[in-house]
Amino acid sequence: MDWRDAVEIRLWYYMGMIHSACGLSVWCFSDNGHLYYTDSPYEQELQMMFSVGGCMDYALTKGKEIDVPFIMSDSIGLVWMGTYFEASNNSKLLVIVGPLFYASSSVNHMEQELRKMNLSIPVRNQYLRILQEVPVITMNTMKQYARMLQFAIKGEEIGEVTIYFQTPAEEYPEVTEYMEEYAEEGAVDYGRIENQEKLILQCVRDGNRHYKQVMENINFSGLNSFQTGNSQRDSVDMVVIFTALCSRAAIEGGLSPRTAKELELKFIRQAEKAKSMTELVHVNTKMLENFIEQVDECKNKLAVTKPIRDCCAYIRGHFSQELTLEKVAKEVGYTEYYLTRKFQKEMGIRLLDYIKDVRLEYAKVWLVTTNKTIQDISEQLQFGARNYFSRVFKEKEGVTPAQYRERQWNFNQRGAENEAEKKN
Amino acid sequence: MKLRKKIDFVQFLNCVKTCESEVYFCTKEGDRLNLKSTLSKYLFSAIIGNTEFIKHGTIECELPDDYERLQVFLSEE
């Protein structure tokens, strides 16, 4: 074997190339975390930070199960990339590239945080001196370095690199490249970003489960960073805005506003709680997947045959009349048995429950918009006794019709008072 | 108490995690770094390479029992 073929030699070249290109350091550890070598000028300090931030633990446990580069980050925004390879003597080694920051504002933000701590100047300066030398690199560039690393280790050119992001949970999300890219500072093509967004939101609207292919084709670079000085906050804000956009698109795609808002709130809360960039990417990916799945399921539900759509229209047009199964089946032209089975299969709900739900929808409208008594509403909507109506209503809405009416009226009253105050 | 020379700082911080109460690294400049707080741990990481900080710094535990836990890393000097 030619000595230049040895993986250690190729790694050595790789180390020199990326260090001269942007000052990124490479670290080589044994598979139990013993450091063999690094070209970092702050070996002891940064190795300690790698450990303190939990990235070392991740690399030595979860990272071992991943055979492609994985990205880790910690609570102060330091990002590391790692992968395992087999050395010439068949031992397994861990190579780490980093640390780096995604945004140049990271150190500025840290300076502000340190001012609150009332530290002595020597300690503060020592800390900042190290972090100011950490290179700021975009995800796009990091991706290229990941490809180069794969080439240096495997000795073969690879096209797409699937990158794993560290998560605090047990799961290992597989995230394709579109998600790790953020707009490059000073080189933002707003028109391109807008078009990419349109395409992605169209995927959400369509419930297109093949959205990853679409994103790979357009090389999605994500939303633009705000550059406010707090990179973590900026990233959270980007995810929050993207979640709201996806929610709106999902509603346009047919998802009920209630479900969309519930999902939106859920993911916004998760984004706010995210402690690192990688966790945030994970939340963003899950959010997008979830909205698309929900819209897709919703669209499948809508794929009902004409007789069942006619059946629904008939029920909605005659909700205040007595509706028996026999009557509805006769109207549609099916036998009762066939209709009930077909209805449940296509609509995912029993026909009699559907009739009840439609009536309850109208009950809610009448309760709020009319002065009809609850007894009258109950009778006109074919529920019969007021007690039965109240019980069914409470099962569905969690409150009795009287409570519902009172709550809505109070709500409307407050709204009117606020409007009046504004005018005054 | 002071830190011994040439200790494994990663193991030291792991040991601090097991302490029941707060453990501080105090510099001669008057900084008091709580070694159970994340940001302070980063600050501590940044200064371990500078022997002057370690040589003149002291470790303070809120509970006497915690000194026992950290015994292998500490010296009276």
Coordinates of C-alpha atoms in Angstrom, one line a residue:
Chain A
M1 CA 0.0 0.0 0.0
D2 CA 1.2 3.5 -0.9
W3 CA 1.9 5.5 2.3
R4 CA -0.3 8.3 0.9
D5 CA -3.2 5.9 1.0
A6 CA -3.2 5.7 4.8
V7 CA -6.3 7.3 6.3
E8 CA -4.1 9.1 8.9
I9 CA -2.2 10.8 6.1
R10 CA -5.3 11.9 4.3
L11 CA -6.7 13.2 7.5
W12 CA -3.5 15.1 8.1
Y13 CA -3.8 16.8 4.7
Y14 CA -7.5 17.5 5.5
M15 CA -6.5 19.1 8.8
G16 CA -3.9 21.3 7.1
M17 CA -6.3 22.4 4.4
I18 CA -9.3 23.4 6.5
H19 CA -7.0 25.1 9.1
S20 CA -5.3 27.2 6.5
A21 CA -8.7 27.9 4.8
C22 CA -10.6 29.2 7.9
G23 CA -8.8 28.3 11.1
L24 CA -10.9 25.4 11.9
S25 CA -9.3 22.8 14.1
V26 CA -9.4 19.0 13.8
W27 CA -9.2 16.7 16.8
C28 CA -8.5 13.0 16.8
F29 CA -9.7 10.9 19.8
S30 CA -9.7 7.2 20.6
D31 CA -13.1 5.7 20.8
N32 CA -13.1 6.2 24.6
G33 CA -12.3 9.9 24.4
H34 CA -8.6 10.0 24.8
L35 CA -7.1 12.8 22.8
Y36 CA -4.4 11.7 20.4
Y37 CA -3.7 15.0 18.6
T38 CA -5.2 18.3 17.5
D39 CA -4.0 21.4 15.8
S40 CA -6.0 23.7 18.1
P41 CA -4.0 26.4 19.8
Y42 CA -6.3 26.1 22.8
E43 CA -6.2 22.4 23.2
Q44 CA -6.9 22.1 26.9
E45 CA -9.5 24.8 27.1
L46 CA -11.6 23.8 24.1
Q47 CA -11.4 20.1 24.8
M48 CA -12.8 21.0 28.2
M49 CA -15.6 23.1 26.6
F50 CA -16.3 20.2 24.3
S51 CA -16.8 18.1 27.3
V52 CA -18.6 20.6 29.5
G53 CA -21.2 21.3 26.7
G54 CA -22.1 17.6 26.6
C55 CA -20.8 17.1 23.0
M56 CA -18.1 14.7 24.1
D57 CA -20.7 12.5 25.8
Y58 CA -22.9 12.6 22.7
A59 CA -19.9 11.7 20.4
L60 CA -18.9 8.8 22.6
T61 CA -22.3 7.3 22.9
K62 CA -24.9 8.2 20.3
G63 CA -22.3 9.3 17.7
K64 CA -20.8 5.7 17.6
E65 CA -24.0 4.5 16.0
I66 CA -23.9 7.0 13.2
D67 CA -21.6 6.3 10.2
V68 CA -21.9 9.7 8.6
P69 CA -20.8 13.1 10.0
F70 CA -23.0 14.3 12.9
I71 CA -23.3 17.9 14.0
M72 CA -23.3 18.8 17.7
S73 CA -23.8 22.1 19.5
D74 CA -24.0 23.4 23.0
S75 CA -25.7 26.0 25.0
I76 CA -23.3 28.9 24.1
G77 CA -23.6 28.2 20.4
L78 CA -20.3 26.3 19.8
V79 CA -20.8 23.9 17.0
W80 CA -18.7 20.7 16.3
M81 CA -18.8 18.1 13.6
G82 CA -17.7 14.5 14.3
T83 CA -17.4 11.2 12.6
Y84 CA -15.8 7.8 13.3
F85 CA -13.3 6.1 11.1
E86 CA -11.1 3.0 11.1
A87 CA -7.4 3.6 11.4
S88 CA -4.7 1.6 9.6
N89 CA -4.3 -0.6 12.6
N90 CA -8.0 -1.4 12.6
S91 CA -8.7 0.7 15.7
K92 CA -11.7 3.0 15.7
L93 CA -11.0 6.7 16.0
L94 CA -13.2 9.7 16.5
V95 CA -12.4 12.8 14.4
I96 CA -13.9 16.1 15.5
V97 CA -13.9 19.3 13.5
G98 CA -14.5 22.5 15.4
P99 CA -15.5 24.5 17.2
L100 CA -17.2 27.1 15.1
F101 CA -20.0 29.6 15.4
Y102 CA -22.8 29.9 12.8
A103 CA -23.2 33.6 13.4
S104 CA -20.7 36.4 13.9
S105 CA -23.0 37.9 16.6
S106 CA -22.4 35.0 19.0
V107 CA -19.4 36.4 20.7
N108 CA -21.0 39.9 20.9
H109 CA -23.9 38.4 22.7
M110 CA -21.6 36.5 25.0
E111 CA -19.9 39.7 25.9
Q112 CA -23.2 41.2 26.9
E113 CA -24.0 38.2 29.1
L114 CA -20.6 38.4 30.8
R115 CA -21.1 42.1 31.7
K116 CA -24.0 41.0 33.9
M117 CA -21.7 38.6 35.8
N118 CA -19.4 41.3 37.2
L119 CA -16.3 39.3 36.3
S120 CA -12.7 40.5 36.7
I121 CA -11.1 41.7 33.5
P122 CA -8.4 39.0 33.3
V123 CA -11.0 36.2 33.5
R124 CA -13.3 37.9 31.1
N125 CA -10.6 38.6 28.6
Q126 CA -9.2 35.0 28.8
Y127 CA -12.7 33.7 28.0
L128 CA -13.3 36.1 25.1
R129 CA -9.8 35.7 23.7
I130 CA -10.5 32.0 23.1
L131 CA -14.0 32.5 21.7
Q132 CA -13.0 35.4 19.5
E133 CA -10.7 33.0 17.7
V134 CA -13.4 30.5 17.0
P135 CA -14.2 30.8 13.3
V136 CA -17.6 31.8 12.0
I137 CA -18.7 29.5 9.3
T138 CA -22.0 29.1 7.5
M139 CA -23.8 25.8 7.4
N140 CA -23.2 25.6 3.7
T141 CA -19.5 25.7 4.2
M142 CA -19.7 23.2 7.0
K143 CA -21.5 20.9 4.7
Q144 CA -18.7 21.2 2.2
Y145 CA -16.2 20.4 4.9
A146 CA -18.3 17.4 5.9
R147 CA -18.1 16.1 2.3
M148 CA -14.4 16.7 2.2
L149 CA -14.0 14.8 5.5
Q150 CA -16.0 11.9 4.1
F151 CA -13.7 11.9 1.1
A152 CA -10.6 12.1 3.3
I153 CA -11.7 9.1 5.4
K154 CA -13.4 6.9 2.8
G155 CA -11.3 7.9 -0.1
E156 CA -14.2 8.2 -2.4
E157 CA -16.3 11.1 -3.7
I158 CA -19.8 11.2 -2.4
G159 CA -22.6 13.3 -3.6
E160 CA -25.2 14.1 -1.0
V161 CA -24.2 13.9 2.7
T162 CA -26.9 13.0 5.2
I163 CA -26.1 14.9 8.3
Y164 CA -27.4 14.0 11.8
F165 CA -28.1 16.6 14.4
Q166 CA -27.5 16.0 18.0
T167 CA -30.7 15.9 20.0
P168 CA -31.3 15.7 23.7
A169 CA -33.8 12.9 23.3
E170 CA -33.2 9.3 22.5
E171 CA -34.2 9.6 18.9
Y172 CA -31.8 10.2 16.0
P173 CA -33.4 12.5 13.5
E174 CA -32.2 12.1 10.0
V175 CA -32.2 15.6 8.5
T176 CA -31.3 16.2 4.9
E177 CA -29.2 19.1 4.0
Y178 CA -31.8 21.7 3.3
M179 CA -32.5 22.3 6.9
E180 CA -29.0 23.1 8.1
E181 CA -28.5 26.0 5.8
Y182 CA -29.1 29.5 7.0
A183 CA -28.7 32.6 4.9
E184 CA -25.2 33.8 4.7
E185 CA -24.5 37.2 6.2
G186 CA -24.0 39.8 3.5
A187 CA -24.8 37.4 0.7
V188 CA -28.5 37.1 1.0
D189 CA -30.6 36.7 -2.1
Y190 CA -34.0 37.7 -0.9
G191 CA -35.7 36.9 -4.2
R192 CA -34.4 33.4 -4.1
I193 CA -35.3 32.9 -0.5
E194 CA -38.8 34.1 -1.2
N195 CA -39.3 31.7 -4.1
Q196 CA -37.9 28.8 -2.0
E197 CA -40.3 29.7 0.8
K198 CA -43.2 29.8 -1.7
L199 CA -42.3 26.3 -2.9
I200 CA -42.0 24.9 0.6
L201 CA -45.2 26.4 1.7
Q202 CA -46.9 25.0 -1.4
C203 CA -45.7 21.6 -0.3
V204 CA -47.4 22.2 3.0
R205 CA -50.5 23.4 1.3
D206 CA -50.5 20.3 -0.9
G207 CA -49.7 17.9 1.9
N208 CA -46.8 16.8 -0.3
R209 CA -45.0 14.0 1.5
H210 CA -42.2 14.1 -1.1
Y211 CA -41.3 17.6 0.0
K212 CA -37.7 16.6 0.8
Q213 CA -37.1 15.9 -2.9
V214 CA -38.4 19.3 -3.7
M215 CA -36.1 21.0 -1.2
E216 CA -33.1 19.1 -2.4
N217 CA -33.8 20.3 -5.9
I218 CA -34.1 24.0 -4.9
N219 CA -31.3 23.8 -2.3
F220 CA -33.4 25.5 0.4
S221 CA -31.3 28.0 2.3
G222 CA -33.8 28.7 5.1
L223 CA -35.1 32.0 6.4
N224 CA -32.9 35.0 6.7
S225 CA -31.2 35.6 10.0
F226 CA -32.1 38.9 11.8
Q227 CA -28.6 39.6 13.1
T228 CA -29.7 41.2 16.2
G229 CA -26.7 40.2 18.2
N230 CA -28.2 37.2 19.8
S231 CA -27.8 34.3 17.4
Q232 CA -29.8 31.8 19.4
R233 CA -32.7 34.2 19.8
D234 CA -32.5 35.0 16.0
S235 CA -32.7 31.3 15.2
V236 CA -35.7 30.8 17.6
D237 CA -37.5 33.7 16.0
M238 CA -36.8 32.3 12.5
V239 CA -38.3 29.0 13.5
V240 CA -41.3 30.7 15.1
I241 CA -42.0 32.7 12.0
F242 CA -41.6 29.7 9.8
T243 CA -44.0 27.7 12.0
A244 CA -46.6 30.5 11.7
L245 CA -46.2 30.5 7.9
C246 CA -46.5 26.7 7.7
S247 CA -49.6 26.9 9.9
R248 CA -51.2 29.4 7.6
A249 CA -50.3 27.3 4.6
A250 CA -51.7 24.2 6.3
I251 CA -55.0 26.0 6.9
E252 CA -55.1 27.0 3.3
G253 CA -54.5 23.3 2.5
G254 CA -57.6 22.3 4.3
L255 CA -56.4 21.6 7.8
S256 CA -58.8 22.9 10.4
P257 CA -57.7 26.2 12.0
R258 CA -58.0 24.7 15.4
T259 CA -55.6 21.8 14.7
A260 CA -53.2 24.1 12.8
K261 CA -53.1 26.5 15.8
E262 CA -52.6 23.7 18.3
L263 CA -49.7 22.4 16.2
E264 CA -48.3 25.9 15.8
L265 CA -48.4 26.5 19.6
K266 CA -46.8 23.2 20.3
F267 CA -43.9 23.8 18.0
I268 CA -43.4 27.4 19.0
R269 CA -43.2 26.3 22.7
Q270 CA -40.7 23.6 21.7
A271 CA -38.6 26.2 19.8
E272 CA -38.6 28.5 22.7
K273 CA -37.4 25.7 25.0
A274 CA -34.6 24.6 22.6
K275 CA -31.2 25.0 24.2
S276 CA -29.0 24.6 21.1
M277 CA -28.9 25.2 17.4
T278 CA -29.1 21.4 16.7
E279 CA -32.2 21.1 18.9
L280 CA -33.8 23.9 17.0
V281 CA -33.2 22.3 13.6
H282 CA -34.8 19.2 15.0
V283 CA -37.9 21.1 16.1
N284 CA -38.1 22.8 12.7
T285 CA -37.9 19.5 10.9
K286 CA -40.5 17.8 13.0
M287 CA -42.8 20.9 12.6
L288 CA -42.6 20.8 8.9
E289 CA -43.1 17.0 8.7
N290 CA -46.1 17.2 11.1
F291 CA -47.9 20.0 9.2
I292 CA -47.4 18.2 5.9
E293 CA -48.6 14.9 7.3
Q294 CA -51.7 16.5 8.8
V295 CA -52.6 18.2 5.6
D296 CA -52.1 15.0 3.6
E297 CA -54.3 13.1 6.0
C298 CA -56.9 15.8 5.8
K299 CA -56.9 15.8 2.0
N300 CA -57.3 12.0 2.0
K301 CA -60.3 12.4 4.2
L302 CA -61.7 14.9 1.7
A303 CA -61.4 12.3 -1.0
V304 CA -64.9 11.1 -0.4
T305 CA -67.2 9.8 -3.1
K306 CA -70.0 11.8 -4.5
P307 CA -72.8 9.8 -2.9
I308 CA -71.2 10.4 0.6
R309 CA -70.7 14.1 -0.2
D310 CA -74.4 14.3 -1.2
C311 CA -75.3 12.5 2.0
C312 CA -73.4 15.1 4.0
A313 CA -75.0 17.9 2.1
Y314 CA -78.4 16.4 2.7
I315 CA -77.7 16.2 6.4
R316 CA -76.5 19.8 6.6
G317 CA -79.6 20.9 4.7
H318 CA -82.0 19.1 6.9
F319 CA -80.3 19.2 10.3
S320 CA -83.4 20.7 12.0
Q321 CA -85.6 17.9 10.7
E322 CA -86.0 14.4 12.0
L323 CA -83.2 12.5 10.4
T324 CA -83.4 8.7 10.6
L325 CA -80.9 6.3 9.1
E326 CA -83.7 4.9 6.9
K327 CA -84.6 8.4 5.6
V328 CA -81.0 9.4 4.8
A329 CA -80.2 6.0 3.1
K330 CA -83.4 6.3 1.0
E331 CA -82.3 9.8 0.0
V332 CA -78.9 8.6 -1.2
G333 CA -80.2 5.4 -2.7
Y334 CA -78.3 2.9 -0.6
T335 CA -79.3 0.3 1.9
E336 CA -78.9 1.4 5.5
Y337 CA -76.2 -1.3 6.1
Y338 CA -74.2 -0.3 3.0
L339 CA -74.5 3.5 3.7
T340 CA -73.4 3.3 7.3
R341 CA -70.3 1.2 6.4
K342 CA -69.4 3.3 3.4
F343 CA -69.9 6.5 5.4
Q344 CA -67.7 5.5 8.3
K345 CA -65.0 4.2 5.9
E346 CA -64.8 7.4 3.9
M347 CA -65.5 10.0 6.7
G348 CA -63.9 8.3 9.6
I349 CA -67.0 8.9 11.7
R350 CA -70.3 7.1 12.3
L351 CA -73.2 8.5 10.3
L352 CA -75.3 9.1 13.4
D353 CA -72.3 10.9 15.1
Y354 CA -71.9 13.1 12.1
I355 CA -75.6 14.1 12.3
K356 CA -75.1 14.9 16.0
D357 CA -71.9 16.9 15.3
V358 CA -73.6 19.0 12.6
R359 CA -76.5 19.8 15.0
L360 CA -74.1 20.7 17.8
E361 CA -72.3 23.1 15.4
Y362 CA -75.6 24.9 14.8
A363 CA -76.5 24.8 18.5
K364 CA -73.3 26.7 19.2
V365 CA -74.2 29.4 16.6
W366 CA -77.8 29.7 17.9
L367 CA -76.7 29.9 21.5
V368 CA -74.5 32.9 20.7
T369 CA -76.5 34.7 18.1
T370 CA -80.1 34.2 19.2
N371 CA -82.2 34.6 22.3
K372 CA -83.8 31.1 21.8
T373 CA -84.1 29.2 25.1
I374 CA -82.0 26.1 25.5
Q375 CA -85.1 24.1 25.5
D376 CA -86.2 25.6 22.2
I377 CA -82.8 24.9 20.7
S378 CA -82.8 21.4 22.0
E379 CA -86.2 20.7 20.4
Q380 CA -85.5 22.4 17.1
L381 CA -82.3 20.5 16.7
Q382 CA -84.1 17.2 17.4
F383 CA -82.3 16.5 20.7
G384 CA -85.6 16.3 22.6
A385 CA -85.2 16.7 26.3
R386 CA -83.0 19.6 27.5
N387 CA -81.1 17.3 29.8
Y388 CA -80.0 15.0 27.0
F389 CA -79.0 18.0 24.9
S390 CA -76.9 19.4 27.7
R391 CA -75.2 16.1 28.3
V392 CA -74.3 15.6 24.6
F393 CA -73.2 19.2 24.4
K394 CA -71.0 19.0 27.4
E395 CA -69.4 15.7 26.2
K396 CA -68.3 17.5 23.0
E397 CA -67.5 21.0 24.3
G398 CA -66.6 20.4 27.9
V399 CA -69.2 22.9 29.1
T400 CA -73.0 23.0 29.3
P401 CA -74.9 25.0 26.7
A402 CA -75.8 27.6 29.4
Q403 CA -72.1 28.0 30.4
Y404 CA -71.1 28.2 26.7
R405 CA -73.6 31.0 26.0
E406 CA -72.6 32.9 29.1
R407 CA -68.9 32.6 28.3
Q408 CA -69.3 33.7 24.7
W409 CA -71.6 36.6 25.7
N410 CA -69.1 37.8 28.3
F411 CA -66.3 37.5 25.7
N412 CA -68.3 39.6 23.2
Q413 CA -69.2 42.1 25.8
R414 CA -65.5 42.6 26.7
G415 CA -64.6 43.0 23.1
A416 CA -67.3 45.6 22.6
E417 CA -66.1 47.5 25.7
N418 CA -62.6 47.5 24.5
E419 CA -63.7 48.8 21.1
A420 CA -65.6 51.6 22.8
E421 CA -62.6 52.5 24.9
K422 CA -60.4 52.7 21.8
K423 CA -62.9 55.0 20.1
N424 CA -63.0 57.3 23.2
Chain B
M1 CA -8.3 24.6 49.5
K2 CA -6.3 24.7 46.3
L3 CA -6.4 22.5 43.2
R4 CA -3.6 20.0 42.9
K5 CA -1.2 20.3 39.9
K6 CA -1.9 18.3 36.8
I7 CA -5.3 17.1 37.6
D8 CA -7.8 15.9 35.0
F9 CA -10.2 18.8 34.9
V10 CA -13.0 16.9 33.1
Q11 CA -12.9 14.3 36.0
F12 CA -12.8 17.1 38.5
L13 CA -16.0 18.7 37.1
N14 CA -17.6 15.3 36.9
C15 CA -16.8 14.9 40.6
V16 CA -18.2 18.4 41.3
K17 CA -21.5 17.3 39.8
T18 CA -21.8 14.7 42.5
C19 CA -21.4 17.2 45.3
E20 CA -24.5 18.0 47.3
S21 CA -24.2 21.7 47.4
E22 CA -22.5 24.5 45.5
V23 CA -18.8 24.4 44.8
Y24 CA -16.9 27.6 43.8
F25 CA -13.6 28.3 42.1
C26 CA -12.4 31.7 43.5
T27 CA -9.7 33.6 41.7
K28 CA -7.3 36.0 43.4
E29 CA -9.0 38.8 41.3
G30 CA -12.2 38.2 43.2
D31 CA -14.2 36.1 40.8
R32 CA -16.3 33.4 42.3
L33 CA -17.3 30.8 39.7
N34 CA -20.0 28.4 40.6
L35 CA -18.8 25.1 39.1
K36 CA -22.3 23.8 38.9
S37 CA -23.5 26.6 36.7
T38 CA -23.1 26.1 32.9
L39 CA -21.7 29.5 32.0
S40 CA -19.2 29.4 34.9
K41 CA -18.0 26.0 33.8
Y42 CA -17.2 27.5 30.4
L43 CA -15.4 30.3 32.1
F44 CA -13.5 27.8 34.2
S45 CA -12.6 25.9 31.1
A46 CA -11.2 29.0 29.5
I47 CA -8.8 29.7 32.4
I48 CA -7.5 26.2 33.1
G49 CA -4.8 26.6 30.5
N50 CA -3.4 29.6 32.4
T51 CA -1.4 28.1 35.3
E52 CA -1.5 31.4 37.3
F53 CA -5.2 31.3 37.6
I54 CA -5.1 27.7 38.9
K55 CA -2.1 28.3 41.1
H56 CA -3.6 31.2 43.0
G57 CA -7.3 30.1 42.8
T58 CA -9.1 28.3 45.7
I59 CA -11.9 25.9 45.9
E60 CA -14.8 26.6 48.3
C61 CA -17.5 24.2 49.1
E62 CA -20.7 25.1 50.9
L63 CA -20.8 21.7 52.7
P64 CA -17.8 20.2 54.5
D65 CA -18.8 16.7 53.1
D66 CA -18.2 18.0 49.6
Y67 CA -14.5 18.6 50.4
E68 CA -14.3 14.9 51.1
R69 CA -15.7 14.1 47.7
L70 CA -13.2 16.3 46.0
Q71 CA -10.3 15.3 48.2
V72 CA -8.2 13.7 45.4
F73 CA -8.2 16.9 43.5
L74 CA -7.4 19.3 46.4
S75 CA -4.4 20.2 48.5
E76 CA -4.0 22.4 51.5
E77 CA -1.2 24.6 50.0

